[in-house]
Every structure is written in structure tokens, then in C-alpha cells.
Short mmCIF file of C-alpha atoms and ligand atoms in Angstrom, two decimals:
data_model
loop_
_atom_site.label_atom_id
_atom_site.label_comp_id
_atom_site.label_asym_id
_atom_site.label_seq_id
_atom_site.Cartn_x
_atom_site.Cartn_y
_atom_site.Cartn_z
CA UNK A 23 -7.20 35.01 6.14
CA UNK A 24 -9.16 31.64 4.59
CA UNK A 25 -8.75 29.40 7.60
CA UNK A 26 -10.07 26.37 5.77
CA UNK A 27 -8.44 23.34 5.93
CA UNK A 28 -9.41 19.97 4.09
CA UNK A 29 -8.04 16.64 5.59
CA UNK A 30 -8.30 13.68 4.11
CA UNK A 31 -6.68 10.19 4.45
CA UNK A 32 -6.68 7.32 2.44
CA UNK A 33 -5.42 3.14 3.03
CA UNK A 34 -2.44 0.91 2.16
CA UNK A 35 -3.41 -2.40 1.05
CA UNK A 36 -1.96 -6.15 1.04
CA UNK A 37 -1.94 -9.18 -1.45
CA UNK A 38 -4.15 -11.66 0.42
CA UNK A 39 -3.65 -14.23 -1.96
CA UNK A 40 -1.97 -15.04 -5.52
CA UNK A 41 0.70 -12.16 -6.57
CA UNK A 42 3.18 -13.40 -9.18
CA UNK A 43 0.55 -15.56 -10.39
CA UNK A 44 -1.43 -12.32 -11.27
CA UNK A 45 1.08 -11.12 -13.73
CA UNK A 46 0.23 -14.19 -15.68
CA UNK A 47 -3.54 -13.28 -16.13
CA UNK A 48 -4.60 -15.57 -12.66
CA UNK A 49 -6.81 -13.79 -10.40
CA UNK A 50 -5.19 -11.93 -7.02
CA UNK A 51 -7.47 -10.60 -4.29
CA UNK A 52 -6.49 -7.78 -2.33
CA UNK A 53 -7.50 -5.77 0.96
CA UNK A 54 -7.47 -2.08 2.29
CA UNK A 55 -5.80 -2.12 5.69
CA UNK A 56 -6.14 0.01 8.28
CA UNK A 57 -2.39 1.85 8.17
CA UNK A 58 -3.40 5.20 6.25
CA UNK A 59 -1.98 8.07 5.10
CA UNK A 60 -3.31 11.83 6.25
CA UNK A 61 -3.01 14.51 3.71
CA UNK A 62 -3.62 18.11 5.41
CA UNK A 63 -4.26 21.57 3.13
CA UNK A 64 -4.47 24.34 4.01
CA UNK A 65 -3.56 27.95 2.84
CA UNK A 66 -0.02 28.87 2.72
CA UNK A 67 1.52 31.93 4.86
CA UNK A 68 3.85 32.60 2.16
CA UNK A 69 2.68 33.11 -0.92
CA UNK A 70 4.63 29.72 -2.09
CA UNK A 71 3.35 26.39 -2.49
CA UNK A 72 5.06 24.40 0.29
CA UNK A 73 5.14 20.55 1.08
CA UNK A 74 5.89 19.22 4.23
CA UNK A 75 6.04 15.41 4.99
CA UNK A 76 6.49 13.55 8.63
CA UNK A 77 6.15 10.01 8.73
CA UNK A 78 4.23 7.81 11.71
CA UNK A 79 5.38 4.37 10.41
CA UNK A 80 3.44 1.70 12.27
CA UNK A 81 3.32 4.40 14.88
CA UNK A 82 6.79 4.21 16.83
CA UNK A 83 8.63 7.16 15.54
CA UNK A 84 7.90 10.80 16.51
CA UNK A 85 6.50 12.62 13.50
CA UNK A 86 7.80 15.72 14.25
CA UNK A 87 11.77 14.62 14.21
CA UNK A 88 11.42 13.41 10.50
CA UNK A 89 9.50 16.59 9.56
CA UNK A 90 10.82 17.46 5.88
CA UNK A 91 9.53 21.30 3.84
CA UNK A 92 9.65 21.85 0.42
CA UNK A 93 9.00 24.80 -1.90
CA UNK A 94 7.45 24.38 -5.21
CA UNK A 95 9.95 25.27 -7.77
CA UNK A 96 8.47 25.91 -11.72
CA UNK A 97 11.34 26.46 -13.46
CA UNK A 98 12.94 23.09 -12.30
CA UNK A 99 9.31 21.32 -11.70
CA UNK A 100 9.98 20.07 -8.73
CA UNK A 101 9.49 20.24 -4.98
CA UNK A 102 13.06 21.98 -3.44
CA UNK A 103 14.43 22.02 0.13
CA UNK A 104 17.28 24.51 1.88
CA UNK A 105 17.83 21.74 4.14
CA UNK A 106 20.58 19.48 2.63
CA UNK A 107 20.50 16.70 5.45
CA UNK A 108 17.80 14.98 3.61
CA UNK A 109 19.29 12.03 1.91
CA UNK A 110 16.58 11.99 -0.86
CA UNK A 111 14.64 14.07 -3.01
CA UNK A 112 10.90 14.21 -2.48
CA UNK A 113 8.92 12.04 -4.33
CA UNK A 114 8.40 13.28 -8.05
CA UNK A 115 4.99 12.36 -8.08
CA UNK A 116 3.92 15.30 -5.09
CA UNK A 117 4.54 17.91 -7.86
CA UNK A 118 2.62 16.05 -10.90
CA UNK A 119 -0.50 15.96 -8.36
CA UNK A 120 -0.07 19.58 -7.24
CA UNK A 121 0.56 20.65 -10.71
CA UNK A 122 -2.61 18.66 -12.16
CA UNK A 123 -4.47 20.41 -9.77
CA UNK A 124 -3.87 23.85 -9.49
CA UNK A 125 -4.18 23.65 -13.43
CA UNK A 126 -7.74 22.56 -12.94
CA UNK A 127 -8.76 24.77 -10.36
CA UNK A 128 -10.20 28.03 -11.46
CA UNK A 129 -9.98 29.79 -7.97
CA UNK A 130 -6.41 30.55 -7.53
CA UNK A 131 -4.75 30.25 -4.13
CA UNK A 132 -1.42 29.05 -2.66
CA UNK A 133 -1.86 25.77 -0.79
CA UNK A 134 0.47 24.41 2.50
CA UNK A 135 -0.02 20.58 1.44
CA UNK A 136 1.05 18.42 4.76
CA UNK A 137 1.42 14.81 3.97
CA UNK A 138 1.61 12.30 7.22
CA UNK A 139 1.92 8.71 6.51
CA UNK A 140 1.80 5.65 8.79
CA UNK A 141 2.40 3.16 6.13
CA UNK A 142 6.35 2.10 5.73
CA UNK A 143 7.56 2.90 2.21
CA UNK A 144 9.22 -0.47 0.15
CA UNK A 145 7.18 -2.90 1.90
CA UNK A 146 4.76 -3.74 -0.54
CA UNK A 147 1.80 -1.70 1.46
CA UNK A 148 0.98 1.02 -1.23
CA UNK A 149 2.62 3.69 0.38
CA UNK A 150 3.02 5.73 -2.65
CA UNK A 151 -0.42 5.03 -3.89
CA UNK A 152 -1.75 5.78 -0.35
CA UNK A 153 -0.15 9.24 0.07
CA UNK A 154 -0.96 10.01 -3.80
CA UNK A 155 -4.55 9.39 -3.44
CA UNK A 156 -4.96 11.25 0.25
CA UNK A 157 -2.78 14.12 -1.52
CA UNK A 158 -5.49 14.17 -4.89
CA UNK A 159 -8.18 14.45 -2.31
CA UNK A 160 -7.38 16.87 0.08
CA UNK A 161 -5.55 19.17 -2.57
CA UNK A 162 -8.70 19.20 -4.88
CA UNK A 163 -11.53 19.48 -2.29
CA UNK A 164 -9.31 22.37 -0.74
CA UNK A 165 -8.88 24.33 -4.51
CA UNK A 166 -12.86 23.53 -4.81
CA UNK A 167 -12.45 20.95 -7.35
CA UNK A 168 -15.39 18.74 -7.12
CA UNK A 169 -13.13 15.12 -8.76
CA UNK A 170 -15.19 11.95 -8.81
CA UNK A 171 -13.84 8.59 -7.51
CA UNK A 172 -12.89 7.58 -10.79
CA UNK A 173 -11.11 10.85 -11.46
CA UNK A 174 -9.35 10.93 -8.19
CA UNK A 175 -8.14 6.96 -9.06
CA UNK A 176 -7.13 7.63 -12.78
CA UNK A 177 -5.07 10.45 -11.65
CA UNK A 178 -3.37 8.38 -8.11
CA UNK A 179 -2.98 5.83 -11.22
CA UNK A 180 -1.05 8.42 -13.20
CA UNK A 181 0.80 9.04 -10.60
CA UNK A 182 2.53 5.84 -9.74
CA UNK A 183 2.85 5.78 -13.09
CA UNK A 184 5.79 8.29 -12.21
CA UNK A 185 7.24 5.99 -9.28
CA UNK A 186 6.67 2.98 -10.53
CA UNK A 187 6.93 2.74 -14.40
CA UNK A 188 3.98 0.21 -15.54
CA UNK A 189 2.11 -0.58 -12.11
CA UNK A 190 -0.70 -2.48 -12.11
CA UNK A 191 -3.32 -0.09 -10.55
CA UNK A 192 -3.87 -2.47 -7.67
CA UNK A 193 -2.29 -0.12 -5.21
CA UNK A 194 -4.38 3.01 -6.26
CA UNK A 195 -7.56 1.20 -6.56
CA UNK A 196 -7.27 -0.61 -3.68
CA UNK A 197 -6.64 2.71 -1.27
CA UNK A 198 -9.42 5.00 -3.53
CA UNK A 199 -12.42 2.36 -3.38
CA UNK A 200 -11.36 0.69 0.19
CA UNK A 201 -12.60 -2.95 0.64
CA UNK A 202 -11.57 -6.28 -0.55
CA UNK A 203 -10.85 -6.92 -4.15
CA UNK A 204 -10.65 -9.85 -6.81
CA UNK A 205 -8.57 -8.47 -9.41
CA UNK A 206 -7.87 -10.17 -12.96
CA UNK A 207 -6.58 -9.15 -15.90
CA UNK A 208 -6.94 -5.60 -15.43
CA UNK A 209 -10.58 -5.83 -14.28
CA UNK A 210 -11.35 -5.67 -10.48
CA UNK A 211 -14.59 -6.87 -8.71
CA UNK A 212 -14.94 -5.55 -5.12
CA UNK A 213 -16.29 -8.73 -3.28
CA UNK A 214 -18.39 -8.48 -0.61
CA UNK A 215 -17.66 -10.21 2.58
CA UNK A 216 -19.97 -11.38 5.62
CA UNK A 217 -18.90 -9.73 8.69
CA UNK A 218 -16.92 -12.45 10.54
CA UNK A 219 -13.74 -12.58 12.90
CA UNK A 220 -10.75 -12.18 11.26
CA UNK A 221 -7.79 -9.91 11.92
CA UNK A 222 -5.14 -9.75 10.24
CA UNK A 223 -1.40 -9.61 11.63
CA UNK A 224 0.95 -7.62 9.26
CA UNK A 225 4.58 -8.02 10.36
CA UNK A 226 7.24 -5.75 8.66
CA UNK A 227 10.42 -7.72 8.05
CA UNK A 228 12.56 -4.70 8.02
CA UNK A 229 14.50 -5.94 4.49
CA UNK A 230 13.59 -3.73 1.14
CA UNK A 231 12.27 -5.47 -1.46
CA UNK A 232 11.87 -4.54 -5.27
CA UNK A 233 8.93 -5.69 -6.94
CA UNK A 234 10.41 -5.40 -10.68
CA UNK A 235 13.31 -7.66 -9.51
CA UNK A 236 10.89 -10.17 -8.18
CA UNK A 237 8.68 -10.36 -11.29
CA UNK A 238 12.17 -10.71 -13.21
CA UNK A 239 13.22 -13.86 -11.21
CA UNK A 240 9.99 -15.21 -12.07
CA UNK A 241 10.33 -14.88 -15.51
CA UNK A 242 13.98 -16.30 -15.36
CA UNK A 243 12.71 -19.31 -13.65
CA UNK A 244 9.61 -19.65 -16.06
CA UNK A 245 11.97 -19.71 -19.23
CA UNK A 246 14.68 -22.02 -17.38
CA UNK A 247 11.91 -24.44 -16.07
CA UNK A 248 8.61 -23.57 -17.87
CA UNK A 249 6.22 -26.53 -16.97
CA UNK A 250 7.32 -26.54 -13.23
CA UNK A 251 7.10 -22.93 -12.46
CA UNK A 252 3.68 -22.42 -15.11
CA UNK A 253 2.30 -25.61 -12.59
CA UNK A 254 3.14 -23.52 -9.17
CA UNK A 255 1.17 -20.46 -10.74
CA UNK A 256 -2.00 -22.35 -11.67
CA UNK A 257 -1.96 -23.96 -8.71
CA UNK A 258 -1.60 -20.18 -6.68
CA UNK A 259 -4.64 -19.42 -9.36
CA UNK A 260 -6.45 -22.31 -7.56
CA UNK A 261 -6.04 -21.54 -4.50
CA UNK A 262 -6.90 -18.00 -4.80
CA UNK A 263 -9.99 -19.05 -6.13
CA UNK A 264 -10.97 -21.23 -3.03
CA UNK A 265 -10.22 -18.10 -0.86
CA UNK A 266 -12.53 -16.67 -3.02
CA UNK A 267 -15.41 -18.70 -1.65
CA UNK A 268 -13.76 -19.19 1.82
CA UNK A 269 -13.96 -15.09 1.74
CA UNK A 270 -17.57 -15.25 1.04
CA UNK A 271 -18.48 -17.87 3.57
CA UNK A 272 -16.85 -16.29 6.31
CA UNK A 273 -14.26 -19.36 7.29
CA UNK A 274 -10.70 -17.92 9.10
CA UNK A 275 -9.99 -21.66 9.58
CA UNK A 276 -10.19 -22.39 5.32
CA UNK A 277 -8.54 -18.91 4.61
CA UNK A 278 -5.86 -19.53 7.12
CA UNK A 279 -5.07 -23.10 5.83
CA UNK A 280 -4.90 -21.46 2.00
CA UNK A 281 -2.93 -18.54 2.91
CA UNK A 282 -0.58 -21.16 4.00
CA UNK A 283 -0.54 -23.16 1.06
CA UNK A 284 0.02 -19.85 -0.86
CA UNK A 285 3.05 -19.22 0.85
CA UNK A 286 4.21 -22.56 0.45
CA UNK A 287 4.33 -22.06 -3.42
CA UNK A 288 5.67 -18.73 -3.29
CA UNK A 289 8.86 -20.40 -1.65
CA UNK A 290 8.91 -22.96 -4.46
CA UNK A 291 8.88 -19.90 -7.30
CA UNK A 292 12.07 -19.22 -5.59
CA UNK A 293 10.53 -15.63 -3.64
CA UNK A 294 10.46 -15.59 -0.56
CA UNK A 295 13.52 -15.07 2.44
CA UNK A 296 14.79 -17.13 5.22
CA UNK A 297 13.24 -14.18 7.59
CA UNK A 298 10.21 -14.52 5.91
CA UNK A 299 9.95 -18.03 6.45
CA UNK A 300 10.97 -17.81 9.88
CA UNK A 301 8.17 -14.69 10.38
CA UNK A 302 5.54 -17.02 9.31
CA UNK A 303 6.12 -20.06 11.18
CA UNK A 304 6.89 -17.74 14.31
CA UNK A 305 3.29 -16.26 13.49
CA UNK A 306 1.80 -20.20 13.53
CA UNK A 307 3.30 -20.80 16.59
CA UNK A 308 1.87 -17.30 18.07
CA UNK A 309 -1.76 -19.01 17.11
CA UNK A 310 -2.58 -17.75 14.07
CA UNK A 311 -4.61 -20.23 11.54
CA UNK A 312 -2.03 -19.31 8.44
CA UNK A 313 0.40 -16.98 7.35
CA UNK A 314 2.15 -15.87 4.20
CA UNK A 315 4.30 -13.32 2.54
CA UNK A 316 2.53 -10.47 1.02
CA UNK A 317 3.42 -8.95 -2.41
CA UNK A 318 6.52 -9.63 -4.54
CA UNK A 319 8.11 -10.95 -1.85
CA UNK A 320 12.18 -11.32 -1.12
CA UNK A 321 11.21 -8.95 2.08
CA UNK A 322 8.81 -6.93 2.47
CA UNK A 323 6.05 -7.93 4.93
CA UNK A 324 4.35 -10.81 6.12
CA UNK A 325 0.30 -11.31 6.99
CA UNK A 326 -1.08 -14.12 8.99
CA UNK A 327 -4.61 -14.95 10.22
CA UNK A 328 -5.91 -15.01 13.45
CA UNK A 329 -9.65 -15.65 14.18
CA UNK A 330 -9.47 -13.62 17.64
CA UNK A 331 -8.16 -10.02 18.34
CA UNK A 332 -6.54 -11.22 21.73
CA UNK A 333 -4.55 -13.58 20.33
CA UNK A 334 -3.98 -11.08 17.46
CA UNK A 335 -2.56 -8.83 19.72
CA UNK A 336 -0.01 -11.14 22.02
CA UNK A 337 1.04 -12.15 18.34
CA UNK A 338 2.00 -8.55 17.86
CA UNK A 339 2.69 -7.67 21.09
CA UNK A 340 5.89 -10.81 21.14
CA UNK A 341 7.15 -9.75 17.02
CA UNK A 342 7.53 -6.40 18.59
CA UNK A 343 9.39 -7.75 21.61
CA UNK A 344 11.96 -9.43 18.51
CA UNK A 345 11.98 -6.12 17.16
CA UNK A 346 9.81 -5.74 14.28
CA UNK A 347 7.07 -3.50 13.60
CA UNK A 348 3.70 -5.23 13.56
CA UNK A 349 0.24 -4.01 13.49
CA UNK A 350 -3.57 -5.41 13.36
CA UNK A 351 -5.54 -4.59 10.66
CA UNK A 352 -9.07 -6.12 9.60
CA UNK A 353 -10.33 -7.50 6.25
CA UNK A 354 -12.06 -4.56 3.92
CA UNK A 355 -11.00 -1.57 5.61
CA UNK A 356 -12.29 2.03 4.44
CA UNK A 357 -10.93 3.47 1.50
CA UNK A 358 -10.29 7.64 0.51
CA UNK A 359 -12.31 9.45 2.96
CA UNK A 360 -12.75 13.02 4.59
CA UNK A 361 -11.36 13.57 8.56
O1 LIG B 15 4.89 -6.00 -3.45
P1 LIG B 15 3.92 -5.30 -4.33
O2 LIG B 15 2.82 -4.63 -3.58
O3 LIG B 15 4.60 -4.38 -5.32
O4 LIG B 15 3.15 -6.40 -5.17
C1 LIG B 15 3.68 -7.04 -6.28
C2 LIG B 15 2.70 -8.03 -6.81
C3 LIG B 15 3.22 -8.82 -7.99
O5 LIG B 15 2.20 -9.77 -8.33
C4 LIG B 15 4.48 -9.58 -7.65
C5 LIG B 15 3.51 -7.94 -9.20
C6 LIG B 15 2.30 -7.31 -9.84
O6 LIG B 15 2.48 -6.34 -10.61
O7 LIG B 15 1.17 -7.78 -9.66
#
């Protein structure tokens, strides 16, 4: 029996500064966090490939109760269950990986792919991306596929593709390379960062969003109101900038005070939520030097700043207390990467 097993995981990410404003060729920069999804192959007992998938969001759920299995199925090229208690089918982007790969792979075996993610899915985190990259790696390294970085992030790109229609490639880029990013028109420029206290308090509203119906309302707005709503995105564009420098000088207080700013314009282009605006004054309050919502916004999460992990935590530690999930994550965390 081959008792080999490759594990690998790989990070969600957040918008630290300028979505929307991105769409409209102004520069966004965006973070790995440290909420990641596992990916676990090994060989299968049954001469099928199976899937199984448990979730750990933000770590307050038992994995094991929300265990789902699927069975490769050719003919209708996708992933099938017996079980008819799950609501939804499995993500149609699981069987374009597995596919892509056991087409490249010249060693033929039957692999048991176990997918475990901690990163909530319609929050704007790159949960797909996440769980498509840490699927790409594990799957390839176990069929002895040697993929480059680039490979493994055209194909997670590819693959969103699938979920997402036109993404931008933040999400898959972001979780494949790890680190901080500027990106701009396409192009992205990993920036690097002094090593200075900042943590970063995500807080999970609870309310699904939809990006596409975000970057609709924006348009809307733009074609309704064109010089107001093209001044709030240059002036995101300016700010993002700043944060650009404030990023490479190592100053929470300057980030903090921008990240607020940001927010403040992402109410006027009409995207945010009363909860959201109510998450990041609460996070102010809690001591954190600025807050915002992250990614298209209308739910989704929120991120504020705090330039010490105690007061990090109590932040945390009280929006759990009001019944949200909330985590700590630092600046530039690691991207794809073997366990
Ligand atoms: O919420 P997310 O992670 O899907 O981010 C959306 C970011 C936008 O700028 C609103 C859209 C985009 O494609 O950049």
C-alpha cells in the first residue's frame, strides 16, 4: 500500500485599501492572512477518486459534523454524493483541478483529496481561491507533478475562472505568492514591508455579499452621477497610495488613520451596511487606530488596525462576546506552502 500523503495549505487574503476604485485602473493593495485552507492527498482505498470537505471556519465549528464525500463521476464530470442532505453541490471547480491533473500526471493512481478550510466562504476572504490553490498543490506534488509557482497560480486562476466568471486574479495570487501586494491594472508588485507591530482584526459580519452586484451599483452610480462618484475613486486611488508609503515606513498610526478615510468613501459610493458601519466604529472604540470594510462590501467582513496584540485580542475577544466570528491575523502572511 503507498502510504504517502502530501499536505499542503495555502492563505485567504483581504483588500487593505482601495477596491472599487481598482476596477477603474487605481491601484489596490492586498494581504495574505493567516486563515488557510489544508488540502490532504493521499491514496484512495477504493479504487475511485473521492473528495471529502469539512470546514473549520474561524475555528468554532467541529470539522467532523460538516464532513461532506464525493465520488468522481466521468460521464457527468462532476464530483457526486449518496448523501442527499447536502443542500449544495460541490464546488465545480474541485473536478477541473483534479481533472487537469491526473491528465498531466504520467504515474497513474487514484487519489483521496481531503480539503479542510478555515476561511468562511462569501466573505470576500478568497475562500475559493484558497482551497483551489492548496488543492493544485497537494494533488500535483502527490501524482509527482513537479508545477512551478506560476503554473500552480495560472491554473488556481483558471479555476475561479469557473466560480467566478471574470475575476481579477487578486484572490489566487494573493494565496499562491503570500505577502502584501500593490496591484494595478492587472500587474502586481509584492511590496516589501519593515517588520513593525501591526495586527490586524478581521471581523465577519455574518451577511453574504456579492461582489458582481457591488461593482454593478458602482457603475449605476458612476453613470447617474459621474463627476461625484469618478472624484470618490481618485480620491480612494490617493489614499491607497499614501498607505503605500505608510506600508513601507512602518506607521500603524498613518495606516490606521487612511484605512479610515477609505472606509469613509466607500460609504459615500453607496457600499457599505449599517452593520458594517456599526462593526467599525465598535472596532475604534475597542482601540484600534482605523477600521474599514474589506472587499466589495454590502457585508462581508470588516478589518481594523491595532498596533498591539493585547488590545488586538480584547477587541476580538468582546465582537465574539456580540456574536461574530473574529480572528487576528498579521500583515504579509505566508503564501502556498508544504505541512
Ligand atoms: O469582496 P471581494 O474579495 O470579491 O473583492 C472585490 C473587490 C472589488 O474591487 C470590489 C472588485 C474587483 O474585482 O476588484
Amino acid at each position: 500500500m503507498d502510504a504517502r500523503k502530501t499536505t499542503f495549505s495555502a492563505p485567504g487574503k483581504i483588500i487593505l485599501f482601495g477596491e472599487h476604485a481598482v476596477v477603474y485602473g487605481y491601484p489596490a493593495i492586498v494581504t495574505a492572512i493567516d486563515l488557510r485552507t489544508k488540502c490532504v492527498v493521499s491514496k484512495s482505498l477504493q479504487n475511485e477518486v473521492q473528495l471529502s470537505i469539512s470546514s473549520d471556519y474561524l475555528f468554532n465549528k467541529p470539522s467532523a459534523e460538516l464532513k461532506k464525500e464525493y465520488i468522481m463521476n466521468k460521464e457527468q464530470n462532476e464530483f457526486i454524493t449518496q448523501d442527499s442532505k447536502y443542500e449544495q453541490p460541490v464546488n465545480p471547480a474541485y473536478y477541473f483541478i483534479t481533472e487537469k491533473i491526473l491528465e498531466l500526471a504520467t504515474r497513474k493512481k487514484y487519489p483521496h483529496i481531503h480539503i479542510n478550510s478555515e476561511i468562511p466562504p462569501g466573505m470576500g476572504l478568497g475562500s475559493s481561491a484558497a482551497s483551489a490553490v492548496a488543492t493544485l498543490a497537494s494533488l500535483s506534488a502527490f501524482m509527482e507533478l513537479e508545477l512551478s509557482m506560476e503554473e500552480l497560480n495560472e491554473l488556481a486562476f483558471e479555476a475561479e475562472k469557473i466560480i467566478h466568471g471574470r475575476p481579477s486574479g487578486v484572490d489566487n495570487t494573493i494565496s499562491t505568492y503570500g505577502g502584501i501586494h500593490l496591484y494595478k491594472e492587472k500587474k502586481f508588485s509584492k511590496l516589501s514591508i519593515p517588520n513593525f507591530s501591526s495586527y490586524v482584526v478581521i471581523v465577519n459580519s455574518g451577511i453574504p455579499r456579492n461582489t458582481k452586484t457591488y461593482v454593478e451599483k458602482v457603475v449605476k452610480s458612476l453613470e447617474e452621477d459621474t463627476s461625484k462618484y469618478q472624484n470618490i475613486l481618485e480620491e480612494i486611488g490617493n489614499i491607497t497610495i499614501i498607505a503605500k508609503s505608510s506600508l513601507g515606513e512602518g506607521d500603524t498610526q498613518k495606516l490606521g488613520k487612511l484605512m479610515t478615510q477609505n472606509h469613509l468613501l466607500l460609504e459615500e459610493l453607496g457600499v457599505s451596511h449599517p452593520i458594517l458601519t456599526e462593526l467599525t466604529n465598535s472596532l475604534v472604540q475597542l482601540g484600534s487606530v482605523g477600521s474599514k470594510l474589506t472587499g466589495a462590501g454590502g457585508g462581508g467582513c470588516v478589518i481594523g488596525l491595532f498596533d498591539n496584540y493585547q488590545k488586538a485580542n480584547r477587541a476580538v475577544e468582546e465582537m465574539k462576546n456580540r456574536g461574530f466570528q473574529a480572528f487576528i491575523s498579521s500583515l504579509a502572511e505566508r503564501g502556498v506552502q508544504v505541512e
